[in-house]
CSV table of C-alpha atoms in Angstrom, one decimal:
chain,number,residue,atom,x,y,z
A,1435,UNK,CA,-45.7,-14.8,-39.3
A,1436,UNK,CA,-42.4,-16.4,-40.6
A,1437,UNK,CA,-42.7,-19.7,-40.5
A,1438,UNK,CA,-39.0,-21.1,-39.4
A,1439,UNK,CA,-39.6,-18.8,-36.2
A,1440,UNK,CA,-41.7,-21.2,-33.5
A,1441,UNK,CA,-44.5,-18.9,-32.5
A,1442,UNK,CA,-43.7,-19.1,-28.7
A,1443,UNK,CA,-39.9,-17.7,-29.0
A,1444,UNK,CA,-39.1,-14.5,-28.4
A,1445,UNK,CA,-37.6,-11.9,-30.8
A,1446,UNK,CA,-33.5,-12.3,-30.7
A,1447,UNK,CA,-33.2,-8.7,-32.2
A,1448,UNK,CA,-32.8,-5.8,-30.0
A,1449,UNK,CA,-35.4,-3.5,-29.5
A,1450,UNK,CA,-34.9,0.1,-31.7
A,1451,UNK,CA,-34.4,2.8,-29.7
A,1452,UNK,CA,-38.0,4.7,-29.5
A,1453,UNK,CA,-35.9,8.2,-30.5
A,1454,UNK,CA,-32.9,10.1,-32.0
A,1455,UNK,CA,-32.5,11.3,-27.7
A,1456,UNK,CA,-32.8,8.1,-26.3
A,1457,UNK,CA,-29.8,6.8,-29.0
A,1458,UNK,CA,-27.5,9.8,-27.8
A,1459,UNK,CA,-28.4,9.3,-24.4
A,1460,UNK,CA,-27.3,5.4,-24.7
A,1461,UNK,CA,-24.0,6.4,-26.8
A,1462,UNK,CA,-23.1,9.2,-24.1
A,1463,UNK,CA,-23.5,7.0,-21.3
A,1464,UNK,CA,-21.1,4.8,-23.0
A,1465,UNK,CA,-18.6,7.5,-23.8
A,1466,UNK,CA,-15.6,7.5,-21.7
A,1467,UNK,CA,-14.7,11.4,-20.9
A,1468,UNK,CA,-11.4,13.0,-20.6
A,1469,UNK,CA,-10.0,13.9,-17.8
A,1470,UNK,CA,-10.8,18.0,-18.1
A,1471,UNK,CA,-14.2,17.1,-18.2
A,1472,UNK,CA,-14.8,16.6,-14.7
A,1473,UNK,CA,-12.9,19.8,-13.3
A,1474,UNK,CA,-16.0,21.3,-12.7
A,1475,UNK,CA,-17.6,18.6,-11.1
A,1476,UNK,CA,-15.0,17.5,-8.9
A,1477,UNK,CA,-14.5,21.1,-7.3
A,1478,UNK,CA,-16.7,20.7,-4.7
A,1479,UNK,CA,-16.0,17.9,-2.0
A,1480,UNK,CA,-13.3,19.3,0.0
A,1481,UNK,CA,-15.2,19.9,2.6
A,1482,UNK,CA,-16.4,16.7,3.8
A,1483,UNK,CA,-14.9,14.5,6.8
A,1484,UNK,CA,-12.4,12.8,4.3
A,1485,UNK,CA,-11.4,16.8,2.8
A,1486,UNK,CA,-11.2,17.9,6.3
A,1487,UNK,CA,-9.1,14.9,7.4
A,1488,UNK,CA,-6.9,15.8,4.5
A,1489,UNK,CA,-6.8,19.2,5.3
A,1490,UNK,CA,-5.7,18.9,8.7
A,1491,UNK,CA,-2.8,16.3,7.6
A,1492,UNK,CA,-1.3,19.1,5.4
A,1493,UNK,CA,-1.2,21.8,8.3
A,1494,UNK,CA,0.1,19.2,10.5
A,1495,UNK,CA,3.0,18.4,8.5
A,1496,UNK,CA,3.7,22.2,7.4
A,1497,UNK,CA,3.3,23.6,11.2
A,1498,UNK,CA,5.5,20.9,13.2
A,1499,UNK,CA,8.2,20.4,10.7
A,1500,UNK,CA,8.9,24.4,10.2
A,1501,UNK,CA,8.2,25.0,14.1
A,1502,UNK,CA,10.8,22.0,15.0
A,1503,UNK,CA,13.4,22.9,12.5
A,1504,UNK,CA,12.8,26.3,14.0
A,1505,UNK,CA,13.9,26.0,17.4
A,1506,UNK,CA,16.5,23.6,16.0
A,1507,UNK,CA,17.9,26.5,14.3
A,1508,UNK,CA,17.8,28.6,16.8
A,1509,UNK,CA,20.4,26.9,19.4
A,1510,UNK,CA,22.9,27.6,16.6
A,1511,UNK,CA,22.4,31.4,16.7
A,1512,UNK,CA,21.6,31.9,19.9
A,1513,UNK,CA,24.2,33.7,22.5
A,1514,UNK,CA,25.2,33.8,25.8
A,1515,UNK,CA,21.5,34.0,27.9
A,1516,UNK,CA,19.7,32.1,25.2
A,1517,UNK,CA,19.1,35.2,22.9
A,1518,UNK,CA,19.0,35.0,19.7
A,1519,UNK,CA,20.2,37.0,16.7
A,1520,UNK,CA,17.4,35.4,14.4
A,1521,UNK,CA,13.9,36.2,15.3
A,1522,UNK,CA,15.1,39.9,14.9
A,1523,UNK,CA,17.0,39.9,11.8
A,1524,UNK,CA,15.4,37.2,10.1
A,1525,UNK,CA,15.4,38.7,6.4
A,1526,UNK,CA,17.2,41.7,7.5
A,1527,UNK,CA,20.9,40.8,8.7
A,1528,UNK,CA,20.7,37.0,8.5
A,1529,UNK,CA,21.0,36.2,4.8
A,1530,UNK,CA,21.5,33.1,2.5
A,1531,UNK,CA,25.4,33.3,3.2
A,1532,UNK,CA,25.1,33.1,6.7
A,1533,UNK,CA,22.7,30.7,6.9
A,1534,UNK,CA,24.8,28.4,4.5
A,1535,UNK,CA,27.7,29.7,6.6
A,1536,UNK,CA,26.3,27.7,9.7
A,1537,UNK,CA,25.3,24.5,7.9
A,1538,UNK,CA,28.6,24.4,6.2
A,1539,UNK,CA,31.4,25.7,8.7
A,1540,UNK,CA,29.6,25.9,11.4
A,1541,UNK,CA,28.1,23.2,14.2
A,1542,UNK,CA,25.0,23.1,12.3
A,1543,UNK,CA,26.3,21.3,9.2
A,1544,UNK,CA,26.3,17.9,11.3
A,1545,UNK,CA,23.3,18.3,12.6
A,1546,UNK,CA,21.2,20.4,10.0
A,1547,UNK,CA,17.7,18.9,11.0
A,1548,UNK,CA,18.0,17.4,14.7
A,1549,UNK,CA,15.8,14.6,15.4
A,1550,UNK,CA,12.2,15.9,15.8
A,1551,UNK,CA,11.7,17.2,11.9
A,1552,UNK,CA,12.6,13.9,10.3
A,1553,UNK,CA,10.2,11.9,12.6
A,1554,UNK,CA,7.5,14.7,12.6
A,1555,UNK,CA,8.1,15.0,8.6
A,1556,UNK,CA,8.4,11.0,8.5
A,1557,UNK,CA,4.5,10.8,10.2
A,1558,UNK,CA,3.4,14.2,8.5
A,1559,UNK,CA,3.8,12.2,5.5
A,1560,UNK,CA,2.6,9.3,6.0
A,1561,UNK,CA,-0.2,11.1,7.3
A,1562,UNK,CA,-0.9,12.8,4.4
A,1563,UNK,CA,-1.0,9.7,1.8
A,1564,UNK,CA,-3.2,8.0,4.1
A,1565,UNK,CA,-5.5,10.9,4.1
A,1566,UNK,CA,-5.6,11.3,0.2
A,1567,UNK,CA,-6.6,7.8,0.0
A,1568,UNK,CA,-9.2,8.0,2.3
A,1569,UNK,CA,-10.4,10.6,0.6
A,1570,UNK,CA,-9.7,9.3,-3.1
A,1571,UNK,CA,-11.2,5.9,-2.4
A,1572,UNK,CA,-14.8,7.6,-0.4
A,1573,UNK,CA,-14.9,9.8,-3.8
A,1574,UNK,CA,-15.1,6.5,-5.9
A,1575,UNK,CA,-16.9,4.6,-3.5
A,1576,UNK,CA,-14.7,2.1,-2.6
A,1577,UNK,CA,-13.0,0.6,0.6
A,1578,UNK,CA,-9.6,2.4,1.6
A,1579,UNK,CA,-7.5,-0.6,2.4
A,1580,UNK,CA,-4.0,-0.2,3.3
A,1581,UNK,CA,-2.8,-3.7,0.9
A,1582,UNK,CA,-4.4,-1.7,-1.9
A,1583,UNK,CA,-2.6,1.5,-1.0
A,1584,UNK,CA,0.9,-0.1,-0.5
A,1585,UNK,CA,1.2,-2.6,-3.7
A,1586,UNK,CA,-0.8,0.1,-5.9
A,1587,UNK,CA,2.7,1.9,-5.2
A,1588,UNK,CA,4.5,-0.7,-6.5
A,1589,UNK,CA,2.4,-0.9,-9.5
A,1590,UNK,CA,2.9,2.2,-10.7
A,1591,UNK,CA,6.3,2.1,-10.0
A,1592,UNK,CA,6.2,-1.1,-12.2
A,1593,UNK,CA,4.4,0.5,-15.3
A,1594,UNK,CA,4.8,4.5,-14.6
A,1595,UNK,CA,8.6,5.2,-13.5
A,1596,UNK,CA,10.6,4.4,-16.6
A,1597,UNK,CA,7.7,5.7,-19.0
A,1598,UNK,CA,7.4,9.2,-17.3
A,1599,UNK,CA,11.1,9.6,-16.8
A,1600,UNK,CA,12.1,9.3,-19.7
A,1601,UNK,CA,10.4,12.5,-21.2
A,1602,UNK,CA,11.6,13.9,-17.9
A,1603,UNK,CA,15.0,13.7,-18.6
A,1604,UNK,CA,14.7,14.4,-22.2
A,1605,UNK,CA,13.2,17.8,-21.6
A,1606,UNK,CA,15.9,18.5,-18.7
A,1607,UNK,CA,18.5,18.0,-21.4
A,1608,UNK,CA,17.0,20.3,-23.4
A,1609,UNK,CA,16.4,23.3,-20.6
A,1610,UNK,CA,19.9,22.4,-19.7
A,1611,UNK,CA,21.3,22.7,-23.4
A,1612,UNK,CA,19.9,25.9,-23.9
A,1613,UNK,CA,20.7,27.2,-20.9
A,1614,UNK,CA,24.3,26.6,-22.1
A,1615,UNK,CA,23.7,29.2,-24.9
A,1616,UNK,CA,24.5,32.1,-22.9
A,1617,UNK,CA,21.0,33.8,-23.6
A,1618,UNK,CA,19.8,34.8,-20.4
A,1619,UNK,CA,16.0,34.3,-20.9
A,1620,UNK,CA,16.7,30.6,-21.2
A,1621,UNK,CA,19.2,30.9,-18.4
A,1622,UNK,CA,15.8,31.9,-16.9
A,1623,UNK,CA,13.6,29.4,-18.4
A,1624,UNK,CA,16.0,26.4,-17.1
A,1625,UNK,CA,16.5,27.4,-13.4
A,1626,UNK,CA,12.5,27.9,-13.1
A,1627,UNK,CA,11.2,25.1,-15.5
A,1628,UNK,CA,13.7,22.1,-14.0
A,1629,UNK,CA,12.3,22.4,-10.3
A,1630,UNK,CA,9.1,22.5,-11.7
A,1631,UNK,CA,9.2,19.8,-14.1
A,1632,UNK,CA,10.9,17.4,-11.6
A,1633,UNK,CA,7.6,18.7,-9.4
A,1634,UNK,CA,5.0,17.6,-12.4
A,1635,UNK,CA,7.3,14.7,-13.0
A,1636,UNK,CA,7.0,13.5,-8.7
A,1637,UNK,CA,2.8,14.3,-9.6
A,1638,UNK,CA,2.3,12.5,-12.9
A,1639,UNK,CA,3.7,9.3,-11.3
A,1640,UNK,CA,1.1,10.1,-8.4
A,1641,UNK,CA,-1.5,10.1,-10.6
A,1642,UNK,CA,-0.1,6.4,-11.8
A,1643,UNK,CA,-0.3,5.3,-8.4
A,1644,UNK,CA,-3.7,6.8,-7.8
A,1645,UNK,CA,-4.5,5.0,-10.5
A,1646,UNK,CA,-3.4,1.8,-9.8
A,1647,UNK,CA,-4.4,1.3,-6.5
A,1648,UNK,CA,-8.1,2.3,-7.2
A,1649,UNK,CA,-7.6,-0.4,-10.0
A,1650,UNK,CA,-6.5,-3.0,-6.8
A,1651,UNK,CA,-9.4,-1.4,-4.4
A,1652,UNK,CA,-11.9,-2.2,-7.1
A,1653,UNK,CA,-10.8,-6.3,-7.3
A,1654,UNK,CA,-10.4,-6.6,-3.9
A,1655,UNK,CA,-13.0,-9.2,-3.8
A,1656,UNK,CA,-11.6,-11.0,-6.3
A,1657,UNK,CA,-9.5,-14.5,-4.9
A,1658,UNK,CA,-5.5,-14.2,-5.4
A,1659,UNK,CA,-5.3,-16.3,-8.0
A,1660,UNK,CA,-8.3,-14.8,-9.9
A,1661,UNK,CA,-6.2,-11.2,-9.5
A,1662,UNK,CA,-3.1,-13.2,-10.1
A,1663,UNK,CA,-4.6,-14.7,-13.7
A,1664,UNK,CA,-5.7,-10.7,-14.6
A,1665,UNK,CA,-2.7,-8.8,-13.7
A,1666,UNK,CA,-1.3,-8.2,-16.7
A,1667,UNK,CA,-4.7,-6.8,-17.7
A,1668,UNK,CA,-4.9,-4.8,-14.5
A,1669,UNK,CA,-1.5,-3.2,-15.5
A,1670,UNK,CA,-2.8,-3.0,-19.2
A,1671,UNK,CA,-5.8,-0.2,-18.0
A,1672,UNK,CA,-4.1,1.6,-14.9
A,1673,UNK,CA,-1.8,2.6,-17.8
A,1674,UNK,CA,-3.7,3.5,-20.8
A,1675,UNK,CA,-5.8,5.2,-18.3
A,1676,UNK,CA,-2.9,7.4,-17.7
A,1677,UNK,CA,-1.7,7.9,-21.3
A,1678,UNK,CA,-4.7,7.8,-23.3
A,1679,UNK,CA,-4.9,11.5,-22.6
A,1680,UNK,CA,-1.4,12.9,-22.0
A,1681,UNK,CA,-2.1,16.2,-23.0
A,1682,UNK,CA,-4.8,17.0,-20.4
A,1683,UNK,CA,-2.5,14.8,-17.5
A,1684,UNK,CA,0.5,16.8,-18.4
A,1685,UNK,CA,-1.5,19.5,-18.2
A,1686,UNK,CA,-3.5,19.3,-15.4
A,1687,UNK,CA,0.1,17.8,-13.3
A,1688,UNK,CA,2.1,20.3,-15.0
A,1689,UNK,CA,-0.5,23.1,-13.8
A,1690,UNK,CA,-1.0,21.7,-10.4
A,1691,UNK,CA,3.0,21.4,-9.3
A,1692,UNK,CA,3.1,25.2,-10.6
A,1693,UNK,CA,0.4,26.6,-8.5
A,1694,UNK,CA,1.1,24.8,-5.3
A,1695,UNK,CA,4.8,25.6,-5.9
A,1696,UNK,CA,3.9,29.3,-6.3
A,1697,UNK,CA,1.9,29.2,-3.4
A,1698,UNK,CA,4.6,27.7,-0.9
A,1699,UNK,CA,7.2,30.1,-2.7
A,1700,UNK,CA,5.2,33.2,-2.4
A,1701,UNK,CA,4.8,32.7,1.6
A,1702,UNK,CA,8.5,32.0,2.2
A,1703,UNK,CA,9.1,35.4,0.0
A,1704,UNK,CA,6.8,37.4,1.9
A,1705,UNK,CA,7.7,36.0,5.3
A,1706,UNK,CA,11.4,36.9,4.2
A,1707,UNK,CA,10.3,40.9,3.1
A,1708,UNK,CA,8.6,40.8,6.5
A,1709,UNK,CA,11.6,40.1,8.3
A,1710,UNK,CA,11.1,38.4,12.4
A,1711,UNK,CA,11.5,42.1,14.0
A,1712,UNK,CA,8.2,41.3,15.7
A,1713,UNK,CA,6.6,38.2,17.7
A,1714,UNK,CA,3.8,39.6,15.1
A,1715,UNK,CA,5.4,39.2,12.3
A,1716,UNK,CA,6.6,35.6,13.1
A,1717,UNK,CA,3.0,34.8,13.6
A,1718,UNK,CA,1.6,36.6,10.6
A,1719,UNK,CA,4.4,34.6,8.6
A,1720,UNK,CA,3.2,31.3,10.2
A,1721,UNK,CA,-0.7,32.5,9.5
A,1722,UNK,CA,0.4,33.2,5.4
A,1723,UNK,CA,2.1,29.7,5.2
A,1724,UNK,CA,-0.9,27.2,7.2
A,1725,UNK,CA,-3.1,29.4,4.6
A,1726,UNK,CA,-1.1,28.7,1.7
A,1727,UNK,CA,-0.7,25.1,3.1
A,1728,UNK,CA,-4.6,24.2,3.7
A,1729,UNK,CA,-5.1,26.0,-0.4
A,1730,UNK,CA,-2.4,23.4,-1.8
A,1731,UNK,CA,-4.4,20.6,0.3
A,1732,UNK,CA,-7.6,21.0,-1.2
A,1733,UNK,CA,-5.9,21.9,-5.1
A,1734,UNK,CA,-4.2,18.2,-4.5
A,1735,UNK,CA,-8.1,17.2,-2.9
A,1736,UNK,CA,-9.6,18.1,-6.3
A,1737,UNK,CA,-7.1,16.3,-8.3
A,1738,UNK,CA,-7.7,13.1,-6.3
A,1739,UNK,CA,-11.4,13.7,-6.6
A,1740,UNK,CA,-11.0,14.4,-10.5
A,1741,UNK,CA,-8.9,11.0,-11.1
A,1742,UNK,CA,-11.2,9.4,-9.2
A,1743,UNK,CA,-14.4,10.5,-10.8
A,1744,UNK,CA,-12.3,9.4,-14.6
A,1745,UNK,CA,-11.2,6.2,-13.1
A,1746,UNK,CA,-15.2,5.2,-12.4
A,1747,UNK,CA,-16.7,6.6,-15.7
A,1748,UNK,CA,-14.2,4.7,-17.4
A,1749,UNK,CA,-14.5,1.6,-15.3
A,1750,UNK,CA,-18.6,1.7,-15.7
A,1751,UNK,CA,-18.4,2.1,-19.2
A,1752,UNK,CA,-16.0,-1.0,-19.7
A,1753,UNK,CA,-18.6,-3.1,-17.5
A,1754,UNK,CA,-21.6,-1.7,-19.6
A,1755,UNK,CA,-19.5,-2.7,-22.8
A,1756,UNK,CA,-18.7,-5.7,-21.3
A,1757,UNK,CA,-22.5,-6.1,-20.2
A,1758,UNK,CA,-23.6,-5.5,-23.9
A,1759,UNK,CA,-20.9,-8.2,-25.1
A,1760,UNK,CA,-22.5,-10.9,-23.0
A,1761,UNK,CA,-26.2,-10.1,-24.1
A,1762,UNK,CA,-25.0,-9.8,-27.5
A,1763,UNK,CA,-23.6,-13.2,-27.6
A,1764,UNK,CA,-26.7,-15.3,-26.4
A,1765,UNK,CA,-28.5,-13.3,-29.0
A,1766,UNK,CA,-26.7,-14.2,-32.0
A,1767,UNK,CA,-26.7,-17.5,-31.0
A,1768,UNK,CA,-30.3,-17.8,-30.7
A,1769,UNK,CA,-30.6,-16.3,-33.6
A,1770,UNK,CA,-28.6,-19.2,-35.6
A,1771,UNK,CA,-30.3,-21.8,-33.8
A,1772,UNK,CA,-33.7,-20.1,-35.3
A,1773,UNK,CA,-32.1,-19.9,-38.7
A,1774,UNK,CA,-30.7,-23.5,-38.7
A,1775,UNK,CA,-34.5,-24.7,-37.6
């Protein structure tokens, strides 16, 4: 026995791990994984109370704001008995000129919404946020509070607007430039890739405020001043969480905006090749969009369930570091207390 050690103390050293597995084990529970790594994992989900709530949001807002703008429309075409031209030539005889014809020249261009779609949209909305954070902050096993929700906005308003609109803007100068060229593929490439990169550019900051505000949800039981003293830090992670992996964000926003975009497109199309000859056909339309509506609500569910599965491996393997870093301390100054006797 080594005499400069009293026999009663115990060993400072960490135990070895007892095999090559147990050491990988260890180092992969303290690996943070990228953000594709939990696609799989966060598919399922959307079925639960929280999905469901979200669900419903997203058919709410899509059924009440195109039924109210709907009728609103229709008083503008409508004739002497309250019949109107448009449920029977809807994508037949009423095309994009006429309908730009009656919100330009005609009665409808001082009125083009009414007053029920911009409340209906304006709670539809709100609605929906309040339903993906319900569902975000159940997925990462946290309390959904609504301080949380609204200063996690500005946030990632603080740390996320500039950064991501900058390469926004700089890629829209580029579409734009060589759209200018004459060549009509990238004629093409700018009238579809602009629309959708201001889309990925509205769901990368998103994914900055999802960020954040799980960030907020997780200190909530911290005092004001404690949060106050660590904001800088708090800022710090919610954006190197973001743009430690900008590849698979920009990805995964980039991907996301395109589907769901393609989705809501691809309805309106086939609703306008259908035409409204037909009380049929105007309900098969609304059928194809609430279906369209309720697969772009669960694509967005499993995003929030993705970011918020990365957010808590990355969190639990800062607090096991952190964990390490506190036992590691004690240690080695036991150790020089043992060295020094």
């Amino acid at each position: 026995m080594d005499e400069t050690q009293p026999p009663d103390s115990p060993d400072p050293r960490p135990a070895p791990p007892e095999s090559i597995h147990a050491f990988a084990d260890a180092e992969l529970a303290l690996r943070p994984l990228p953000p594709w790594a939990w696609l799989g994992a966060s598919f399922r989900g959307g079925f639960r109370a929280s999905g469901l709530h979200l669900l419903a949001a997203w058919a709410f807002f899509e059924v009440c704001t195109s039924a109210a703008w709907a009728v609103h429309l229709r008083g503008f075409t409508s004739f002497a008995g309250g019949w109107s031209a448009l449920p029977q030539h809807w994508g037949e005889m009423l095309s994009a000129k006429d309908l730009w014809n009656l919100a330009v020249n005609g009665e409808m261009g001082r009125e083009p919404f009414g007053t029920a779609v911009p409340c209906l949209a304006a709670f539809g909305l709100a609605w929906m946020f309040w339903a993906s954070w319900r569902h975000q902050a159940e997925e990462a096993a946290l309390p959904a509070r609504l301080r949380d929700w609204v200063l996690g906005l500005f946030d990632a308003l603080v740390i996320g607007l500039v950064p991501l609109l900058l390469p926004f803007l700089l890629v829209s100068k580029l579409l734009s430039a060589s759209a200018a060229t004459g060549i009509q593929g990238l004629g093409w490439l700018d009238f579809v890739g602009r629309p959708l990169l201001f889309l990925a550019f509205v769901s990368a900051l998103m994914g900055q405020w999802w960020l954040c505000r799980l960030n907020r949800a997780a200190a909530a039981e911290d005092s004001f001043t404690t949060f106050l003293a660590a904001y800088p830090r708090h800022l710090k992670d919610s954006f190197l969480r973001l743009w430690s992996h900008p590849v698979q964000w920009t990805a995964l926003h980039l991907g996301g905006a395109a589907l769901r975009a393609g989705l809501t497109f691809g309805a309106l199309f086939l609703g306008w090749r259908w035409g409204g000859g037909g009380t049929g056909r105007v309900w098969a339309f609304l059928g194809v969009q609430v279906l369209a509506t309720l697969v772009n609500a669960f694509l967005l569910g499993w995003l929030l369930r993705l970011t918020a599965r990365y957010w808590r491996r990355r969190r639990e393997v800062a607090q096991a570091l952190a964990a390490l870093e506190a036992a590691r301390t004690p240690s080695i100054l036991a150790t020089d207390r043992v060295e020094a006797s």
